[in-house]
Amino acid sequence: MSQANGGKLLTATLQRWETRDSLLQTFRIDKQIELTNIPERCFFQNAPTLWTVNLAYGFGTAQEWLAYQITDLSEFSGAKDKITDRQLDQIIQLITDDYGFLNMAEIMLFCRRFKKGSYDKFYGSVDPIAIMQGLNVFCRERNEAYAKRDRKLQEIKDWDDRWNPNNMTHEEAIIINQMQAEYEMNTREQDMLTEQKYKQI
């Protein structure tokens, strides 16, 4: 990620979630099912990455949030021996360091899929290596989702370029993209505010 793109993501995150508490309220553990019902939204919405979270709200914010996610996964597993504090600290560090490009919704989607048995299961005790192996599989699924979206967008662009004489201007496309990004994960009241803002443009 370029420094310019990183700066834009940081600014967009702070505009959408002005405080650390407002961010953590949006991505609470009890909202996991609700926020991950549509995988495409998890991949392509404007949820901040773990790296961006730490930049925006202070180092340790992403780690604290991850601790809730992994502990919840451990408790859900039904394994007799839960994850230890030492294992938890290490897995949080590994995920933050090596997978910090994942956004918060993607992490929640991964946990949901792990709970469904999509990757592996624990045998007697919670296995951090099984979690990391599952995360590797999830990242491959993520890459496939991005490739599929890119192909679809290219197909639409090719069709528009060939058949649509009234293509929208670059400025119109930017406004529509901004609106779509702001609609993601908004409440209905926030959607109405977004609509009002763009009607004035």
Tab-separated table of C-alpha atoms in Angstrom:
chain	number	residue	atom	x	y	z
A	1	MET	CA	0.000	0.000	0.000
A	2	SER	CA	1.376	3.377	-0.967
A	3	GLN	CA	1.830	6.135	1.608
A	4	ALA	CA	-0.789	8.236	-0.197
A	5	ASN	CA	-3.368	5.442	-0.110
A	6	GLY	CA	-2.559	4.768	3.531
A	7	GLY	CA	-3.178	8.436	4.323
A	8	LYS	CA	-6.516	8.375	2.510
A	9	LEU	CA	-7.620	5.268	4.404
A	10	LEU	CA	-6.608	6.838	7.696
A	11	THR	CA	-8.527	10.034	6.931
A	12	ALA	CA	-11.607	8.131	5.753
A	13	THR	CA	-11.581	5.976	8.892
A	14	LEU	CA	-11.374	8.950	11.234
A	15	GLN	CA	-14.169	10.709	9.358
A	16	ARG	CA	-16.432	7.640	9.551
A	17	TRP	CA	-15.570	6.703	13.153
A	18	GLU	CA	-14.482	9.810	15.030
A	19	THR	CA	-13.612	7.942	18.200
A	20	ARG	CA	-12.124	4.599	19.127
A	21	ASP	CA	-15.314	3.697	21.008
A	22	SER	CA	-17.528	4.369	17.987
A	23	LEU	CA	-15.379	2.013	15.903
A	24	LEU	CA	-15.421	-0.740	18.512
A	25	GLN	CA	-19.198	-0.361	18.893
A	26	THR	CA	-19.654	-0.934	15.151
A	27	PHE	CA	-17.545	-4.102	15.181
A	28	ARG	CA	-18.699	-5.593	18.477
A	29	ILE	CA	-18.388	-9.363	18.827
A	30	ASP	CA	-22.166	-9.751	19.176
A	31	LYS	CA	-22.603	-8.208	15.710
A	32	GLN	CA	-20.468	-10.844	13.997
A	33	ILE	CA	-23.368	-12.694	12.352
A	34	GLU	CA	-25.097	-9.489	11.285
A	35	LEU	CA	-21.986	-7.941	9.740
A	36	THR	CA	-20.872	-11.064	7.891
A	37	ASN	CA	-24.119	-12.189	6.258
A	38	ILE	CA	-22.903	-10.921	2.880
A	39	PRO	CA	-19.240	-11.879	2.327
A	40	GLU	CA	-18.809	-9.386	-0.523
A	41	ARG	CA	-19.539	-6.526	1.869
A	42	CYS	CA	-16.831	-7.786	4.210
A	43	PHE	CA	-14.280	-7.859	1.403
A	44	PHE	CA	-15.172	-4.625	-0.347
A	45	GLN	CA	-16.760	-2.298	2.213
A	46	ASN	CA	-15.023	0.578	3.918
A	47	ALA	CA	-14.106	-1.273	7.118
A	48	PRO	CA	-10.606	-0.284	8.289
A	49	THR	CA	-7.661	-2.672	8.200
A	50	LEU	CA	-5.941	-3.721	11.410
A	51	TRP	CA	-2.953	-1.570	10.494
A	52	THR	CA	-5.200	1.454	9.909
A	53	VAL	CA	-6.970	0.904	13.238
A	54	ASN	CA	-3.689	1.134	15.125
A	55	LEU	CA	-2.622	4.218	13.189
A	56	ALA	CA	-5.944	5.947	13.766
A	57	TYR	CA	-6.643	5.076	17.393
A	58	GLY	CA	-3.287	4.136	18.858
A	59	PHE	CA	-1.117	1.044	18.869
A	60	GLY	CA	-2.822	-1.787	20.720
A	61	THR	CA	-6.369	-0.990	19.602
A	62	ALA	CA	-6.376	-3.682	16.918
A	63	GLN	CA	-4.721	-6.132	19.300
A	64	GLU	CA	-7.325	-5.547	21.991
A	65	TRP	CA	-10.148	-6.005	19.464
A	66	LEU	CA	-8.519	-9.171	18.077
A	67	ALA	CA	-8.285	-10.627	21.579
A	68	TYR	CA	-12.096	-10.555	21.826
A	69	GLN	CA	-12.469	-12.216	18.422
A	70	ILE	CA	-10.008	-15.046	19.097
A	71	THR	CA	-11.237	-15.616	22.657
A	72	ASP	CA	-14.797	-15.856	21.357
A	73	LEU	CA	-13.656	-18.402	18.754
A	74	SER	CA	-11.904	-20.390	21.481
A	75	GLU	CA	-14.992	-20.394	23.698
A	76	PHE	CA	-17.254	-21.338	20.794
A	77	SER	CA	-15.087	-24.324	19.844
A	78	GLY	CA	-16.226	-26.429	22.776
A	79	ALA	CA	-12.669	-27.695	23.172
A	80	LYS	CA	-11.831	-28.767	26.703
A	81	ASP	CA	-8.560	-26.826	26.816
A	82	LYS	CA	-9.047	-23.214	25.781
A	83	ILE	CA	-6.393	-20.990	24.299
A	84	THR	CA	-3.795	-19.888	26.872
A	85	ASP	CA	-2.841	-16.267	27.490
A	86	ARG	CA	0.597	-16.868	25.974
A	87	GLN	CA	-0.889	-18.464	22.858
A	88	LEU	CA	-3.401	-15.648	22.575
A	89	ASP	CA	-0.695	-12.973	22.784
A	90	GLN	CA	1.391	-14.693	20.110
A	91	ILE	CA	-1.457	-15.309	17.696
A	92	ILE	CA	-2.603	-11.688	18.033
A	93	GLN	CA	0.925	-10.486	17.271
A	94	LEU	CA	1.194	-12.797	14.240
A	95	ILE	CA	-2.139	-11.708	12.825
A	96	THR	CA	-1.442	-8.020	13.381
A	97	ASP	CA	2.053	-8.209	11.899
A	98	ASP	CA	1.467	-10.567	8.966
A	99	TYR	CA	-2.222	-10.089	8.199
A	100	GLY	CA	-2.719	-6.457	9.174
A	101	PHE	CA	-3.952	-5.728	5.642
A	102	LEU	CA	-7.197	-7.562	6.507
A	103	ASN	CA	-10.047	-5.325	7.572
A	104	MET	CA	-12.128	-5.835	10.690
A	105	ALA	CA	-15.118	-7.250	8.816
A	106	GLU	CA	-12.877	-9.775	7.058
A	107	ILE	CA	-11.520	-10.986	10.402
A	108	MET	CA	-15.102	-11.407	11.636
A	109	LEU	CA	-15.994	-13.313	8.453
A	110	PHE	CA	-13.004	-15.596	8.985
A	111	CYS	CA	-14.143	-16.325	12.557
A	112	ARG	CA	-17.672	-17.033	11.335
A	113	ARG	CA	-16.411	-19.476	8.707
A	114	PHE	CA	-14.118	-21.153	11.215
A	115	LYS	CA	-17.065	-21.640	13.555
A	116	LYS	CA	-18.982	-23.247	10.679
A	117	GLY	CA	-16.169	-25.770	10.240
A	118	SER	CA	-15.052	-24.397	6.889
A	119	TYR	CA	-11.363	-24.818	7.690
A	120	ASP	CA	-10.578	-27.196	10.516
A	121	LYS	CA	-11.643	-28.074	14.010
A	122	PHE	CA	-9.922	-28.343	17.335
A	123	TYR	CA	-9.222	-31.751	18.833
A	124	GLY	CA	-9.372	-31.541	22.617
A	125	SER	CA	-7.658	-28.169	22.806
A	126	VAL	CA	-7.670	-24.918	20.882
A	127	ASP	CA	-4.842	-25.113	18.336
A	128	PRO	CA	-3.323	-21.755	17.307
A	129	ILE	CA	-1.658	-23.400	14.302
A	130	ALA	CA	-5.079	-24.560	13.057
A	131	ILE	CA	-6.283	-20.951	13.332
A	132	MET	CA	-3.303	-19.671	11.324
A	133	GLN	CA	-3.711	-22.398	8.699
A	134	GLY	CA	-7.376	-21.484	8.426
A	135	LEU	CA	-6.408	-17.844	7.995
A	136	ASN	CA	-4.133	-18.812	5.093
A	137	VAL	CA	-7.056	-20.567	3.397
A	138	PHE	CA	-9.272	-17.551	4.065
A	139	CYS	CA	-6.737	-15.257	2.394
A	140	ARG	CA	-6.795	-17.459	-0.710
A	141	GLU	CA	-10.591	-17.192	-0.734
A	142	ARG	CA	-10.229	-13.427	-0.361
A	143	ASN	CA	-7.835	-13.257	-3.310
A	144	GLU	CA	-10.304	-15.245	-5.412
A	145	ALA	CA	-13.116	-12.860	-4.439
A	146	TYR	CA	-11.013	-9.854	-5.468
A	147	ALA	CA	-10.067	-11.484	-8.774
A	148	LYS	CA	-13.709	-12.316	-9.487
A	149	ARG	CA	-14.778	-8.746	-8.732
A	150	ASP	CA	-12.026	-7.324	-10.961
A	151	ARG	CA	-13.149	-9.559	-13.828
A	152	LYS	CA	-16.755	-8.493	-13.361
A	153	LEU	CA	-15.861	-4.791	-13.236
A	154	GLN	CA	-13.772	-5.170	-16.372
A	155	GLU	CA	-16.654	-6.905	-18.152
A	156	ILE	CA	-19.005	-4.066	-17.189
A	157	LYS	CA	-16.476	-1.451	-18.308
A	158	ASP	CA	-15.921	-3.225	-21.620
A	159	TRP	CA	-19.666	-3.425	-22.226
A	160	ASP	CA	-20.173	0.237	-21.310
A	161	ASP	CA	-17.313	1.374	-23.518
A	162	ARG	CA	-18.741	-0.561	-26.433
A	163	TRP	CA	-22.481	-0.012	-26.138
A	164	ASN	CA	-23.209	2.950	-23.911
A	165	PRO	CA	-22.871	6.305	-25.677
A	166	ASN	CA	-23.799	8.188	-22.498
A	167	ASN	CA	-21.024	7.106	-20.169
A	168	MET	CA	-20.914	9.028	-16.918
A	169	THR	CA	-18.167	11.565	-16.427
A	170	HIS	CA	-15.180	10.842	-14.224
A	171	GLU	CA	-16.549	13.289	-11.629
A	172	GLU	CA	-19.935	11.508	-11.574
A	173	ALA	CA	-18.230	8.157	-11.103
A	174	ILE	CA	-16.230	9.534	-8.159
A	175	ILE	CA	-19.402	10.843	-6.477
A	176	ILE	CA	-21.211	7.500	-6.951
A	177	ASN	CA	-18.222	5.581	-5.571
A	178	GLN	CA	-18.083	7.896	-2.553
A	179	MET	CA	-21.793	7.406	-1.910
A	180	GLN	CA	-21.511	3.628	-2.169
A	181	ALA	CA	-18.565	3.588	0.237
A	182	GLU	CA	-20.440	5.687	2.784
A	183	TYR	CA	-23.577	3.550	2.516
A	184	GLU	CA	-21.693	0.451	3.641
A	185	MET	CA	-22.533	-0.443	7.240
A	186	ASN	CA	-24.443	2.788	7.847
A	187	THR	CA	-27.654	2.960	9.780
A	188	ARG	CA	-30.761	4.147	7.904
A	189	GLU	CA	-30.404	7.552	9.537
A	190	GLN	CA	-26.818	7.819	8.306
A	191	ASP	CA	-27.944	6.779	4.816
A	192	MET	CA	-30.448	9.631	4.782
A	193	LEU	CA	-27.747	12.106	5.795
A	194	THR	CA	-25.514	10.794	3.008
A	195	GLU	CA	-28.319	11.202	0.483
A	196	GLN	CA	-28.942	14.781	1.611
A	197	LYS	CA	-25.252	15.627	1.366
A	198	TYR	CA	-24.919	14.407	-2.208
A	199	LYS	CA	-28.170	15.992	-3.364
A	200	GLN	CA	-26.488	19.324	-2.668
A	201	ILE	CA	-23.601	18.596	-5.048
